[in-house]
Every structure is written in structure tokens, then in C-alpha cells.
């Protein structure tokens, strides 16, 4: 890197953009982050109303080491910025047949819970955990910590993993065989649902593990088995909550970025990425020159990192002079993740049978995902998620009240659904369904609502510019999804990079933070190359 560093502009102050800015600043670059909204955080945002605080995006922290590593790179301690609280029960599951299941943080207690379903499923859980661990060890390095690059590069990284630490002597052949089996499992053509069914006999357990597909907005009946690493990281590290609410993460990253000299400007909309169409002898591609703001300002830079949705960036922020129709058609074919229908309910009553995280399962999971990704209509019999952060942090609601975040997966936006027309009736449908579960009494919920907000897929499109209102960027449906997700470096425009859920390695707090790390390494390598 040059002594002076380079001028880097980051479009969007979501978690991926802030992560990239922090990594770039630690490398000596001069970084400016431009955010269209009034506050940082992107989809990890906050609505405060009548004494209630509602986190409107991610609600659970997994892989906390990714957060710690980010602060460590900047020479800081995470604990000086955030207090992470471990959840003893990661989630409470309510089934239609009356079963209640506690997903304990303690792994042995969790195994015993599975044994309640079926005597053999307790041991099946232990075997599944070790199997998923092997997949994580094989796939984490190539998929989570590096830009994928070419297929040959992916093969090279996997082969390096197989041979890593291989020595002659006792146990060497077994170690090599184990690593090879892990790679084959990571590249398996099975779906997540098929993988889970290889281990568990009871349908309750199968449904519980299939749910992890929704962590990145996908279907367990289409998503590849490699994503069994998602439940592994949650079980291995447990679930965490930052005191003061999830938005505390955005505040902490903003504080760290400013301490490192990053310039952050909110209420600042980027209208165009400015590029040079001149051709250099070394490249036939146009090159980033700066950005044009809605207020008419032109800011020059050496590279642009777009924390905006990849599809939206190509279709709206690049000049038609450099847009490639083939690229736009290719991006249009990529399936968005699901969206969400959200009720934020402040109540003047507490519901002590709820845990911090709660899942109310439907009784026909396959029909649910058929509605979501095949018919693309609001789910008729949906699984319902409720987050009650007051269970861990009473400051998030007035005394004696609850701040209930209620989420139902919803199809990404199409012309077939008018959410302004559909939303009121769908709200009633959700409240009726919650009242029908007998394990917890939510029959009087309507009577105790004192404040409310309703968020539909149209909200996520209008506020964040997310493609088709998707929450997690692109879905991971299909065996090749890990390989077809847009890369972190634009193939059309030099010195244009992408972070966030719509690019590699995917959606969710830890992954978008890792996309920031990947991009910072690419920028540092290429703008000085």
C-alpha cells in the first residue's frame, strides 16, 4: 500500500459497508461512507415509539468471533463497545400438536431435548453436530473468508484443505479420509431437508433443522446441504444479544469507524457512480472515477464499495453507457431471497410463556415454502416468529409491557400482490393463528396492543432499495447457489466492489461483515496494483 493510502467511497452504511470502511481505514485508506437514510445500520435498524424500542432487522447474533475480529483488527476490544449477553435458551419452539421444545445453549441439555422427540434422536443430534462441524471446517475458509474467484481457484482451496496438516504416520490416512469426506459432504447434491432426514427420525426435529434455511431467506427443500453449517455455528457458539438492542451493533461500528477517521454522511443519496469510458491499454473495462450525489455534488475517488443491492446498483447507479444488457439479464434471473411481513407490537401486558426468541411452527412446512417460492403468494398457513427482547433486556419497553417483533416470511415483490390491500387482512390472520396455539395464551393480544407498526415487502424496497423487497439479498436455493452469487468485485467496471447480503458470502450479520473484510483485501490489493 502507498504511504498516503487511497480515496475510497462506500455507498451505504449498512453492516457490510461499515465493516468494509473499518477494514479499509485500518489499512491506511481515506474512507467516506455515504448513507441515504438518516441513520446508519441499513436493514439493522430501529424504530422507537411511545417508550418501546423495536429492532427492525436481524434479531440474533451468531459467530460472535467475527465481531471480535473486526474490533481486534482496529486494535480495540469488542467489550469496550458492546456487551454481548448469552441466551440460555436460544429459541423456544411451539408445534401445532402441543409440543414445546427449548433449544438450550448447553449442548447436552439440547441433546436430551431431542431425545424427548425420539430416543434415537438425541444421539442423532450428536452425530449431526459432528457432521456439520466437518462441513464447516471444510467450507468456512473458501466460502466465508475469501473471494471465490474462478472454479479452479475453489477447487485449489478445497484441495489445500484436504491436504492441510497431512503427515505420514499413525492416523494420517484417517485424517486425510475425514477431510475428503467433509469436502464431498460440502459439495453434496442433497438439499438441507434431505441432509437432515438422513439423521433424524422425528418430524419435529426435521422441521426444526429445516428452519435454518430461512436464516438466509431460502427454502430447505431447495437449499444445498452445505448450509447445514448454519445450525452448526448457532449450536457451537450459541445465540447472543447485545445489551440495549441489536441496533447497539450499528452504533458501535459507527463509533469505531469515526475513531479511525472514517467520514460518515447521512441523508446523502448517491444518484450515479461516475466512470471513465476511456480504454487503457491494460484493460478494456471502464473505470470508477467517483460518484454523483442527489444534491449535484461530484466526489472523486480511487474506488467505490457499494453496500447497495447488487441488482439495484447495476440497474440504477451505473450509467446506461457502461451497463451491459447481458449482465442485467443475468442478474434478473437470480432469485431474490424471501421478504418479510412484520408486526411491531407494543403491549401493556407481559407474556411470560414466551422466550426471547420463539417459533410457532405451521403443520405443513412444504406447503408453506411452495407458497413462498413457487406460487409467490402470502403464506396461507405460515410459521410465525416472535422476538421479545424484554425477556433479556426490560429497558426495551415500559414497565409491565412487551416489545413484540412478529415476523412471517413473505414472497419477494411481484405485480401479483398489492400489499397495501392485502396487509390489514393478513395482520388479522397472523393474530388469529397466534391465538390458536394452546401452549401459550395469546388470545387477548389484540386487547393489549398500545402501539403498532406494520412493515411489508414494499417497505424494504422503498426504504433500502433491496431488490424486490428481499430481506437477505439473494436466495441460496439450488445446488450451485454458493457459486453463482455475485462476486465482490465487478467484472464490468474496474475498482467497483460489492458488500452485503446480495453478494458473496451471503446474508446475515456475520456474513455481511465478512464481505466487508473480503472487499477491503481486494481493494487494498488492486488499487495499488
Short mmCIF file of C-alpha atoms in Angstrom, two decimals:
data_model
loop_
_atom_site.label_atom_id
_atom_site.label_comp_id
_atom_site.label_asym_id
_atom_site.label_seq_id
_atom_site.Cartn_x
_atom_site.Cartn_y
_atom_site.Cartn_z
CA UNK A 1 0.00 0.00 0.00
CA UNK A 2 1.18 3.55 -0.68
CA UNK A 3 2.06 5.73 2.31
CA UNK A 4 -0.84 8.10 1.69
CA UNK A 5 -3.49 5.45 1.01
CA UNK A 6 -6.30 5.96 -1.49
CA UNK A 7 -9.65 7.75 -1.55
CA UNK A 8 -12.41 5.17 -1.13
CA UNK A 9 -16.14 5.88 -1.17
CA UNK A 10 -18.57 3.41 0.41
CA UNK A 11 -22.18 3.68 -0.73
CA UNK A 12 -24.40 2.70 2.18
CA UNK A 13 -23.76 2.47 5.92
CA UNK A 14 -25.21 -0.98 6.45
CA UNK A 15 -23.24 -3.51 8.46
CA UNK A 16 -21.31 -4.63 5.38
CA UNK A 17 -20.45 -1.06 4.41
CA UNK A 18 -19.33 -0.16 7.93
CA UNK A 19 -17.24 -3.34 8.13
CA UNK A 20 -15.54 -2.55 4.82
CA UNK A 21 -14.90 1.05 5.91
CA UNK A 22 -13.29 -0.06 9.17
CA UNK A 23 -11.07 -2.63 7.46
CA UNK A 24 -10.05 -0.11 4.78
CA UNK A 25 -9.29 2.58 7.35
CA UNK A 26 -7.02 0.21 9.28
CA UNK A 27 -5.08 -0.26 6.04
CA UNK A 28 -4.46 3.47 5.80
CA UNK A 29 -7.03 4.44 3.18
CA UNK A 30 -9.12 7.60 3.39
CA UNK A 31 -12.71 6.40 3.54
CA UNK A 32 -16.02 8.22 3.15
CA UNK A 33 -19.32 6.45 3.83
CA UNK A 34 -22.45 7.96 2.26
CA UNK A 35 -25.83 6.87 3.62
CA UNK A 36 -29.19 7.75 2.09
CA UNK A 37 -31.10 7.29 5.36
CA UNK A 38 -30.95 9.49 8.46
CA UNK A 39 -29.02 6.90 10.46
CA UNK A 40 -26.53 4.12 9.85
CA UNK A 41 -27.23 0.40 10.05
CA UNK A 42 -29.05 -0.45 6.83
CA UNK A 43 -31.63 -3.15 7.49
CA UNK A 44 -30.27 -3.45 11.03
CA UNK A 45 -32.35 -0.51 12.15
CA UNK A 46 -34.50 0.81 14.96
CA UNK A 47 -37.97 2.21 15.47
CA UNK A 48 -38.71 3.89 18.82
CA UNK A 49 -42.30 4.65 19.68
CA UNK A 50 -44.15 5.50 22.89
CA UNK A 51 -41.38 4.15 25.09
CA UNK A 52 -40.93 0.92 23.08
CA UNK A 53 -37.77 0.12 21.13
CA UNK A 54 -38.11 -2.22 18.16
CA UNK A 55 -35.14 -3.63 16.25
CA UNK A 56 -36.42 -3.93 12.68
CA UNK A 57 -33.83 -6.22 11.16
CA UNK A 58 -31.61 -9.05 12.42
CA UNK A 59 -32.56 -10.21 15.90
CA UNK A 60 -29.84 -12.72 16.83
CA UNK A 61 -26.06 -12.69 16.91
CA UNK A 62 -24.18 -15.84 15.92
CA UNK A 63 -20.47 -16.24 15.22
CA UNK A 64 -19.55 -13.51 17.72
CA UNK A 65 -15.87 -14.08 16.93
CA UNK A 66 -16.43 -12.23 13.63
CA UNK A 67 -17.37 -9.11 15.61
CA UNK A 68 -14.40 -9.56 17.94
CA UNK A 69 -12.03 -9.98 15.00
CA UNK A 70 -13.26 -6.74 13.43
CA UNK A 71 -12.57 -4.74 16.57
CA UNK A 72 -9.25 -6.52 17.07
CA UNK A 73 -8.13 -5.52 13.55
CA UNK A 74 -8.62 -1.91 14.66
CA UNK A 75 -6.68 -2.52 17.88
CA UNK A 76 -9.82 -2.38 20.01
CA UNK A 77 -11.70 -4.68 22.36
CA UNK A 78 -15.28 -5.53 21.49
CA UNK A 79 -16.15 -5.50 25.20
CA UNK A 80 -15.36 -1.77 25.36
CA UNK A 81 -18.14 -1.09 22.83
CA UNK A 82 -20.72 -3.84 23.27
CA UNK A 83 -21.93 -6.14 25.99
CA UNK A 84 -22.99 -9.46 24.49
CA UNK A 85 -25.41 -11.50 26.61
CA UNK A 86 -25.53 -15.27 26.06
CA UNK A 87 -29.03 -16.71 25.74
CA UNK A 88 -29.52 -19.86 27.80
CA UNK A 89 -32.45 -20.81 25.58
CA UNK A 90 -31.60 -19.83 22.03
CA UNK A 91 -35.18 -20.34 20.88
CA UNK A 92 -38.45 -21.84 22.11
CA UNK A 93 -40.41 -23.82 19.52
CA UNK A 94 -44.19 -24.29 19.61
CA UNK A 95 -45.70 -27.04 17.45
CA UNK A 96 -49.28 -27.44 16.32
CA UNK A 97 -49.69 -30.74 18.18
CA UNK A 98 -48.94 -29.11 21.54
CA UNK A 99 -45.22 -29.91 21.79
CA UNK A 100 -42.93 -27.23 23.24
CA UNK A 101 -39.18 -27.56 22.59
CA UNK A 102 -36.43 -25.49 24.23
CA UNK A 103 -33.24 -25.12 22.22
CA UNK A 104 -30.83 -24.97 25.14
CA UNK A 105 -27.45 -23.32 24.89
CA UNK A 106 -25.98 -26.28 26.78
CA UNK A 107 -25.34 -28.93 24.13
CA UNK A 108 -26.05 -31.91 26.38
CA UNK A 109 -29.36 -30.41 27.50
CA UNK A 110 -30.17 -29.84 23.85
CA UNK A 111 -29.41 -33.47 23.02
CA UNK A 112 -31.75 -34.55 25.81
CA UNK A 113 -34.50 -32.35 24.34
CA UNK A 114 -34.13 -34.15 21.01
CA UNK A 115 -34.27 -37.48 22.82
CA UNK A 116 -37.73 -36.46 24.08
CA UNK A 117 -38.88 -36.49 20.46
CA UNK A 118 -37.39 -39.89 19.79
CA UNK A 119 -34.96 -41.93 21.95
CA UNK A 120 -32.57 -42.26 19.00
CA UNK A 121 -32.66 -38.58 18.02
CA UNK A 122 -30.56 -37.49 20.99
CA UNK A 123 -27.63 -39.47 19.62
CA UNK A 124 -28.62 -38.42 16.09
CA UNK A 125 -28.18 -34.81 17.17
CA UNK A 126 -24.64 -35.53 18.37
CA UNK A 127 -23.80 -37.21 15.05
CA UNK A 128 -25.38 -34.39 13.04
CA UNK A 129 -23.43 -31.81 15.01
CA UNK A 130 -20.10 -33.54 14.27
CA UNK A 131 -21.08 -33.97 10.62
CA UNK A 132 -21.98 -30.29 10.33
CA UNK A 133 -18.73 -29.39 12.08
CA UNK A 134 -16.77 -31.22 9.40
CA UNK A 135 -18.66 -29.35 6.68
CA UNK A 136 -17.96 -26.05 8.42
CA UNK A 137 -14.25 -26.84 8.71
CA UNK A 138 -14.11 -27.71 5.01
CA UNK A 139 -16.24 -24.86 3.69
CA UNK A 140 -15.68 -21.92 6.05
CA UNK A 141 -12.30 -20.89 4.72
CA UNK A 142 -13.05 -20.97 0.97
CA UNK A 143 -16.64 -19.73 1.22
CA UNK A 144 -16.66 -17.29 4.12
CA UNK A 145 -13.23 -15.72 4.24
CA UNK A 146 -12.19 -15.42 0.60
CA UNK A 147 -13.48 -14.07 -2.67
CA UNK A 148 -14.39 -17.20 -4.58
CA UNK A 149 -12.76 -16.30 -7.89
CA UNK A 150 -12.71 -18.93 -10.60
CA UNK A 151 -13.98 -22.51 -10.19
CA UNK A 152 -10.36 -23.69 -10.47
CA UNK A 153 -9.46 -21.47 -7.53
CA UNK A 154 -12.28 -23.00 -5.48
CA UNK A 155 -11.02 -26.50 -6.29
CA UNK A 156 -7.49 -25.43 -5.32
CA UNK A 157 -8.66 -24.10 -1.94
CA UNK A 158 -10.62 -27.28 -1.19
CA UNK A 159 -7.67 -29.44 -2.20
CA UNK A 160 -5.43 -27.43 0.09
CA UNK A 161 -7.87 -28.12 2.93
CA UNK A 162 -7.81 -31.86 2.22
CA UNK A 163 -4.01 -31.94 2.35
CA UNK A 164 -3.63 -29.41 5.19
CA UNK A 165 -1.64 -30.80 8.05
CA UNK A 166 -1.29 -34.16 6.33
CA UNK A 167 1.72 -36.02 7.57
CA UNK A 168 2.86 -39.58 7.36
CA UNK A 169 2.47 -41.85 10.34
CA UNK A 170 -0.31 -43.26 12.51
CA UNK A 171 -3.66 -41.64 11.87
CA UNK A 172 -2.51 -39.78 8.75
CA UNK A 173 -4.65 -41.80 6.36
CA UNK A 174 -7.71 -41.42 8.59
CA UNK A 175 -7.19 -37.64 8.78
CA UNK A 176 -6.92 -37.42 5.00
CA UNK A 177 -10.02 -39.58 4.58
CA UNK A 178 -12.00 -37.49 7.07
CA UNK A 179 -11.12 -34.24 5.29
CA UNK A 180 -12.00 -35.74 1.93
CA UNK A 181 -15.40 -36.88 3.24
CA UNK A 182 -16.01 -33.37 4.58
CA UNK A 183 -15.33 -31.82 1.17
CA UNK A 184 -17.64 -34.32 -0.52
CA UNK A 185 -20.35 -33.54 2.04
CA UNK A 186 -19.89 -29.79 1.43
CA UNK A 187 -20.32 -30.33 -2.31
CA UNK A 188 -23.21 -32.80 -1.95
CA UNK A 189 -26.18 -32.51 -4.27
CA UNK A 190 -28.59 -33.17 -1.38
CA UNK A 191 -30.87 -30.43 -0.09
CA UNK A 192 -30.79 -29.30 3.52
CA UNK A 193 -34.06 -31.15 4.14
CA UNK A 194 -32.64 -34.35 2.65
CA UNK A 195 -29.49 -33.98 4.74
CA UNK A 196 -31.47 -33.56 7.95
CA UNK A 197 -33.63 -36.60 7.15
CA UNK A 198 -30.51 -38.76 6.97
CA UNK A 199 -30.04 -38.21 10.71
CA UNK A 200 -33.37 -37.55 12.43
CA UNK A 201 -36.43 -39.77 12.56
CA UNK A 202 -38.91 -37.45 14.27
CA UNK A 203 -40.68 -34.84 12.15
CA UNK A 204 -40.40 -32.24 14.93
CA UNK A 205 -36.61 -32.41 14.79
CA UNK A 206 -36.61 -32.42 10.99
CA UNK A 207 -38.76 -29.30 10.85
CA UNK A 208 -36.61 -27.55 13.44
CA UNK A 209 -33.41 -28.02 11.43
CA UNK A 210 -35.09 -27.29 8.11
CA UNK A 211 -36.00 -23.86 9.52
CA UNK A 212 -32.36 -22.77 9.33
CA UNK A 213 -32.82 -22.23 5.60
CA UNK A 214 -34.81 -19.13 6.50
CA UNK A 215 -31.70 -17.60 8.09
CA UNK A 216 -30.73 -16.50 4.60
CA UNK A 217 -34.22 -16.34 3.12
CA UNK A 218 -34.25 -19.67 1.32
CA UNK A 219 -36.16 -22.96 1.17
CA UNK A 220 -34.87 -26.11 2.93
CA UNK A 221 -36.30 -28.12 0.03
CA UNK A 222 -34.05 -26.31 -2.48
CA UNK A 223 -31.04 -25.08 -0.49
CA UNK A 224 -27.88 -27.19 -0.67
CA UNK A 225 -26.81 -29.45 2.20
CA UNK A 226 -23.63 -27.41 2.69
CA UNK A 227 -25.78 -24.90 4.58
CA UNK A 228 -26.08 -27.34 7.46
CA UNK A 229 -23.15 -25.28 8.70
CA UNK A 230 -25.76 -22.64 9.71
CA UNK A 231 -27.24 -24.68 12.60
CA UNK A 232 -23.71 -25.80 13.46
CA UNK A 233 -22.45 -22.26 14.12
CA UNK A 234 -25.53 -21.43 16.19
CA UNK A 235 -25.19 -24.54 18.32
CA UNK A 236 -21.40 -24.29 18.59
CA UNK A 237 -21.28 -20.62 19.63
CA UNK A 238 -24.79 -20.19 20.98
CA UNK A 239 -27.08 -17.23 20.42
CA UNK A 240 -26.22 -13.78 21.75
CA UNK A 241 -27.98 -10.48 22.34
CA UNK A 242 -26.29 -7.07 22.72
CA UNK A 243 -27.49 -5.17 25.76
CA UNK A 244 -29.51 -2.16 24.62
CA UNK A 245 -30.81 -3.90 21.50
CA UNK A 246 -29.46 -5.09 18.17
CA UNK A 247 -29.09 -1.52 16.97
CA UNK A 248 -26.27 -1.21 19.51
CA UNK A 249 -24.13 -3.05 16.94
CA UNK A 250 -24.66 -0.30 14.36
CA UNK A 251 -23.87 2.36 16.96
CA UNK A 252 -20.69 0.54 17.98
CA UNK A 253 -19.48 0.16 14.40
CA UNK A 254 -20.25 3.81 13.66
CA UNK A 255 -18.26 4.89 16.73
CA UNK A 256 -15.31 2.70 15.78
CA UNK A 257 -15.33 3.93 12.18
CA UNK A 258 -15.30 7.57 13.26
CA UNK A 259 -12.45 6.89 15.69
CA UNK A 260 -10.46 5.52 12.77
CA UNK A 261 -11.01 8.70 10.75
CA UNK A 262 -13.81 7.44 8.50
CA UNK A 263 -16.10 10.23 7.30
CA UNK A 264 -19.79 9.31 7.59
CA UNK A 265 -22.50 11.43 5.99
CA UNK A 266 -26.17 10.53 6.40
CA UNK A 267 -29.15 11.92 4.44
CA UNK A 268 -26.81 11.72 1.48
CA UNK A 269 -28.17 9.98 -1.61
CA UNK A 270 -25.92 8.71 -4.40
CA UNK A 271 -27.53 9.10 -7.82
CA UNK A 272 -24.78 7.78 -10.08
CA UNK A 273 -21.45 6.01 -9.99
CA UNK A 274 -19.19 8.02 -12.26
CA UNK A 275 -16.93 6.02 -14.56
CA UNK A 276 -14.47 6.74 -17.32
CA UNK A 277 -15.30 5.10 -20.62
CA UNK A 278 -11.77 5.62 -21.89
CA UNK A 279 -9.94 2.41 -22.60
CA UNK A 280 -6.50 1.83 -21.13
CA UNK A 281 -4.01 -0.42 -22.87
CA UNK A 282 -4.05 -2.73 -19.85
CA UNK A 283 -7.84 -3.09 -19.70
CA UNK A 284 -10.91 -2.84 -21.91
CA UNK A 285 -13.18 -2.08 -18.96
CA UNK A 286 -14.40 1.34 -17.83
CA UNK A 287 -13.01 2.51 -14.50
CA UNK A 288 -14.59 4.15 -11.46
CA UNK A 289 -13.85 7.87 -11.14
CA UNK A 290 -16.26 8.95 -8.40
CA UNK A 291 -19.92 9.41 -7.60
CA UNK A 292 -22.63 11.98 -8.27
CA UNK A 293 -24.91 12.93 -5.37
CA UNK A 294 -28.57 13.91 -5.47
CA UNK A 295 -27.63 17.44 -4.42
CA UNK A 296 -25.39 17.79 -7.50
CA UNK A 297 -22.02 17.32 -5.84
CA UNK A 298 -19.42 15.21 -7.60
CA UNK A 299 -16.94 13.37 -5.42
CA UNK A 300 -13.86 11.79 -6.97
CA UNK A 301 -12.25 8.66 -5.61
CA UNK A 302 -9.96 5.75 -6.44
CA UNK A 303 -12.55 3.05 -5.75
CA UNK A 304 -16.22 2.62 -4.86
CA UNK A 305 -17.56 -0.02 -2.49
CA UNK A 306 -21.30 -0.47 -2.99
CA UNK A 307 -23.21 -1.64 0.08
CA UNK A 308 -26.31 -1.16 -2.03
CA UNK A 309 -28.05 -4.19 -3.54
CA UNK A 310 -26.03 -5.58 -6.46
CA UNK A 311 -29.04 -5.73 -8.80
CA UNK A 312 -30.14 -2.21 -7.86
CA UNK A 313 -26.60 -0.89 -8.24
CA UNK A 314 -26.27 -2.20 -11.79
CA UNK A 315 -29.73 -1.10 -12.90
CA UNK A 316 -29.93 2.32 -11.22
CA UNK A 317 -26.48 3.60 -10.26
CA UNK A 318 -24.46 2.73 -13.36
CA UNK A 319 -24.80 4.90 -16.44
CA UNK A 320 -26.53 3.26 -19.41
CA UNK A 321 -23.31 3.97 -21.31
CA UNK A 322 -21.50 1.29 -19.30
CA UNK A 323 -24.38 -1.02 -18.47
CA UNK A 324 -24.21 -4.38 -20.17
CA UNK A 325 -27.59 -5.82 -21.06
CA UNK A 326 -26.23 -9.35 -20.76
CA UNK A 327 -25.23 -8.62 -17.16
CA UNK A 328 -28.62 -7.08 -16.36
CA UNK A 329 -30.38 -10.14 -17.80
CA UNK A 330 -28.13 -12.45 -15.81
CA UNK A 331 -28.79 -10.57 -12.58
CA UNK A 332 -32.53 -10.50 -13.26
CA UNK A 333 -32.51 -14.31 -13.39
CA UNK A 334 -31.02 -14.61 -9.90
CA UNK A 335 -33.77 -15.39 -7.42
CA UNK A 336 -34.21 -12.82 -4.64
CA UNK A 337 -34.47 -14.11 -1.10
CA UNK A 338 -37.82 -14.04 0.58
CA UNK A 339 -39.08 -10.84 2.10
CA UNK A 340 -41.00 -10.42 5.33
CA UNK A 341 -44.28 -9.27 6.79
CA UNK A 342 -43.58 -7.68 10.17
CA UNK A 343 -45.79 -6.53 13.04
CA UNK A 344 -44.15 -4.41 15.73
CA UNK A 345 -46.50 -4.55 18.71
CA UNK A 346 -46.06 -2.70 21.96
CA UNK A 347 -48.27 -4.19 24.67
CA UNK A 348 -49.23 -3.14 28.18
CA UNK A 349 -49.07 -6.75 29.31
CA UNK A 350 -46.30 -9.33 29.50
CA UNK A 351 -46.49 -12.88 28.14
CA UNK A 352 -44.16 -14.90 30.37
CA UNK A 353 -44.52 -18.15 28.41
CA UNK A 354 -42.56 -16.53 25.59
CA UNK A 355 -38.79 -16.79 25.45
CA UNK A 356 -36.52 -14.15 23.88
CA UNK A 357 -36.86 -15.97 20.52
CA UNK A 358 -39.95 -18.02 19.68
CA UNK A 359 -41.09 -20.03 16.69
CA UNK A 360 -44.71 -21.07 16.14
CA UNK A 361 -44.46 -23.80 13.53
CA UNK A 362 -47.08 -24.46 10.87
CA UNK A 363 -48.26 -28.05 10.37
CA UNK A 364 -47.41 -28.21 6.65
CA UNK A 365 -43.90 -26.90 6.04
CA UNK A 366 -43.67 -27.97 2.40
CA UNK A 367 -46.88 -26.14 1.52
CA UNK A 368 -45.51 -23.07 3.27
CA UNK A 369 -42.40 -22.93 1.06
CA UNK A 370 -44.43 -23.77 -2.04
CA UNK A 371 -46.50 -20.63 -1.35
CA UNK A 372 -43.31 -18.65 -0.75
CA UNK A 373 -41.12 -19.61 -3.71
CA UNK A 374 -43.35 -21.36 -6.25
CA UNK A 375 -46.71 -19.60 -6.06
CA UNK A 376 -45.10 -16.41 -4.63
CA UNK A 377 -48.18 -15.56 -2.61
CA UNK A 378 -48.61 -14.71 1.09
CA UNK A 379 -48.33 -17.96 3.03
CA UNK A 380 -51.75 -19.26 3.98
CA UNK A 381 -50.55 -21.30 6.95
CA UNK A 382 -47.30 -19.62 7.98
CA UNK A 383 -44.71 -20.31 10.62
CA UNK A 384 -44.59 -17.25 12.89
CA UNK A 385 -41.52 -15.86 14.63
CA UNK A 386 -41.79 -13.67 17.74
CA UNK A 387 -38.87 -11.86 19.33
CA UNK A 388 -39.46 -10.44 22.81
CA UNK A 389 -36.20 -8.74 23.76
CA UNK A 390 -37.73 -7.59 27.05
CA UNK A 391 -37.20 -11.15 28.24
CA UNK A 392 -33.48 -10.34 28.34
CA UNK A 393 -33.50 -6.54 28.44
CA UNK A 394 -36.53 -4.94 30.17
CA UNK A 395 -35.35 -1.44 29.16
CA UNK A 396 -36.75 -2.04 25.67
CA UNK A 397 -40.37 -1.48 26.80
CA UNK A 398 -42.20 0.47 29.51
CA UNK A 399 -42.61 -1.37 32.83
CA UNK A 400 -45.12 -4.20 32.54
CA UNK A 401 -45.04 -4.17 28.74
CA UNK A 402 -43.56 -6.17 25.87
CA UNK A 403 -41.99 -5.13 22.57
CA UNK A 404 -43.05 -7.94 20.26
CA UNK A 405 -41.36 -8.25 16.88
CA UNK A 406 -43.53 -10.64 14.85
CA UNK A 407 -42.19 -11.87 11.51
CA UNK A 408 -43.73 -14.06 8.83
CA UNK A 409 -41.75 -14.91 5.72
CA UNK A 410 -43.29 -13.29 2.67
CA UNK A 411 -42.63 -13.67 -1.06
CA UNK A 412 -40.43 -11.12 -2.76
CA UNK A 413 -42.35 -8.42 -4.59
CA UNK A 414 -44.24 -9.25 -7.75
CA UNK A 415 -47.01 -7.42 -9.56
CA UNK A 416 -49.47 -10.08 -8.38
CA UNK A 417 -49.59 -8.88 -4.76
CA UNK A 418 -50.77 -5.45 -3.64
CA UNK A 419 -49.60 -5.28 -0.05
CA UNK A 420 -51.49 -2.08 0.72
CA UNK A 421 -54.65 -4.02 0.01
CA UNK A 422 -53.54 -7.36 1.49
CA UNK A 423 -51.76 -6.23 4.66
CA UNK A 424 -54.70 -5.42 7.01
CA UNK A 425 -56.41 -8.78 6.48
CA UNK A 426 -53.07 -10.61 6.73
CA UNK A 427 -52.44 -8.92 10.08
CA UNK A 428 -55.71 -10.33 11.36
CA UNK A 429 -54.81 -13.75 10.02
CA UNK A 430 -51.49 -13.74 11.94
CA UNK A 431 -53.11 -12.68 15.20
CA UNK A 432 -55.80 -15.34 14.81
CA UNK A 433 -53.18 -18.03 14.24
CA UNK A 434 -51.19 -16.97 17.31
CA UNK A 435 -54.33 -17.15 19.43
CA UNK A 436 -54.92 -20.72 18.28
CA UNK A 437 -51.74 -22.15 19.88
CA UNK A 438 -52.66 -23.69 23.23
CA UNK A 439 -49.18 -23.82 24.79
CA UNK A 440 -49.17 -20.06 25.39
CA UNK A 441 -52.17 -17.80 25.86
CA UNK A 442 -52.05 -15.02 23.24
CA UNK A 443 -55.82 -14.90 22.82
CA UNK A 444 -56.04 -11.40 24.34
CA UNK A 445 -53.10 -9.93 22.41
CA UNK A 446 -55.30 -7.57 20.39
CA UNK A 447 -56.76 -6.07 23.57
CA UNK A 448 -53.35 -5.14 24.97
CA UNK A 449 -51.72 -3.51 21.93
CA UNK A 450 -50.91 0.11 22.77
CA UNK A 451 -48.69 0.94 19.79
CA UNK A 452 -48.07 -0.71 16.45
CA UNK A 453 -46.15 -0.56 13.19
CA UNK A 454 -46.62 -2.81 10.18
CA UNK A 455 -43.82 -3.45 7.66
CA UNK A 456 -44.46 -5.15 4.32
CA UNK A 457 -42.13 -6.16 1.45
CA UNK A 458 -42.85 -2.77 -0.11
CA UNK A 459 -41.28 -1.12 2.96
CA UNK A 460 -37.99 -3.00 2.44
CA UNK A 461 -37.89 -1.97 -1.20
CA UNK A 462 -38.74 1.67 -0.64
CA UNK A 463 -36.53 2.23 2.40
CA UNK A 464 -33.48 0.17 1.49
CA UNK A 465 -33.67 -0.32 -2.27
CA UNK A 466 -33.39 -4.06 -1.74
CA UNK A 467 -34.13 -5.99 -4.93
CA UNK A 468 -37.85 -6.95 -4.99
CA UNK A 469 -38.07 -6.14 -1.28
CA UNK A 470 -35.84 -9.10 -0.37
CA UNK A 471 -34.51 -9.14 3.18
CA UNK A 472 -31.40 -11.27 2.65
CA UNK A 473 -30.37 -10.21 -0.86
CA UNK A 474 -30.38 -13.34 -2.99
CA UNK A 475 -31.78 -16.71 -2.08
CA UNK A 476 -29.49 -19.70 -1.70
CA UNK A 477 -31.93 -22.04 -3.43
CA UNK A 478 -30.23 -24.56 -5.69
CA UNK A 479 -27.04 -26.61 -5.51
CA UNK A 480 -24.99 -24.02 -7.41
CA UNK A 481 -26.19 -21.03 -5.39
CA UNK A 482 -22.91 -20.68 -3.42
CA UNK A 483 -21.06 -20.42 -6.75
CA UNK A 484 -23.47 -18.18 -8.68
CA UNK A 485 -23.88 -15.42 -6.09
CA UNK A 486 -22.42 -12.16 -7.49
CA UNK A 487 -18.79 -11.71 -6.57
CA UNK A 488 -17.30 -8.92 -4.50
CA UNK A 489 -15.51 -7.37 -7.47
CA UNK A 490 -17.39 -6.04 -10.52
CA UNK A 491 -16.49 -7.86 -13.74
CA UNK A 492 -17.59 -4.85 -15.82
CA UNK A 493 -16.20 -1.81 -14.02
CA UNK A 494 -12.71 -1.61 -12.59
CA UNK A 495 -12.43 -0.59 -8.94
CA UNK A 496 -16.11 -1.18 -8.21
CA UNK A 497 -16.73 -3.59 -5.33
CA UNK A 498 -19.76 -5.06 -3.56
CA UNK A 499 -20.54 -5.88 0.07
CA UNK A 500 -23.75 -7.00 1.77
CA UNK A 501 -26.32 -9.76 1.59
CA UNK A 502 -26.71 -9.66 -2.20
CA UNK A 503 -23.08 -10.59 -2.77
CA UNK A 504 -20.63 -13.22 -1.55
CA UNK A 505 -20.68 -14.82 1.02
CA UNK A 506 -24.37 -14.07 1.79
CA UNK A 507 -26.90 -12.56 4.17
CA UNK A 508 -26.87 -12.26 7.95
CA UNK A 509 -24.71 -10.14 10.27
CA UNK A 510 -21.57 -12.29 10.34
CA UNK A 511 -21.53 -12.95 6.60
CA UNK A 512 -22.05 -9.34 5.54
CA UNK A 513 -19.30 -8.33 7.96
CA UNK A 514 -17.02 -10.90 6.34
CA UNK A 515 -17.92 -9.49 2.92
CA UNK A 516 -16.50 -6.18 4.21
CA UNK A 517 -13.25 -7.89 5.15
CA UNK A 518 -13.02 -9.64 1.76
CA UNK A 519 -13.63 -6.41 -0.14
CA UNK A 520 -11.08 -4.44 1.88
CA UNK A 521 -8.44 -7.01 0.95
CA UNK A 522 -9.43 -6.84 -2.73
CA UNK A 523 -9.38 -3.04 -2.74
CA UNK A 524 -6.05 -2.87 -0.96
CA UNK A 525 -4.58 -5.32 -3.45
CA UNK A 526 -5.99 -3.85 -6.66
CA UNK A 527 -6.00 -0.07 -6.24
CA UNK A 528 -2.29 -0.27 -5.53
CA UNK A 529 -1.61 -2.90 -8.16
#
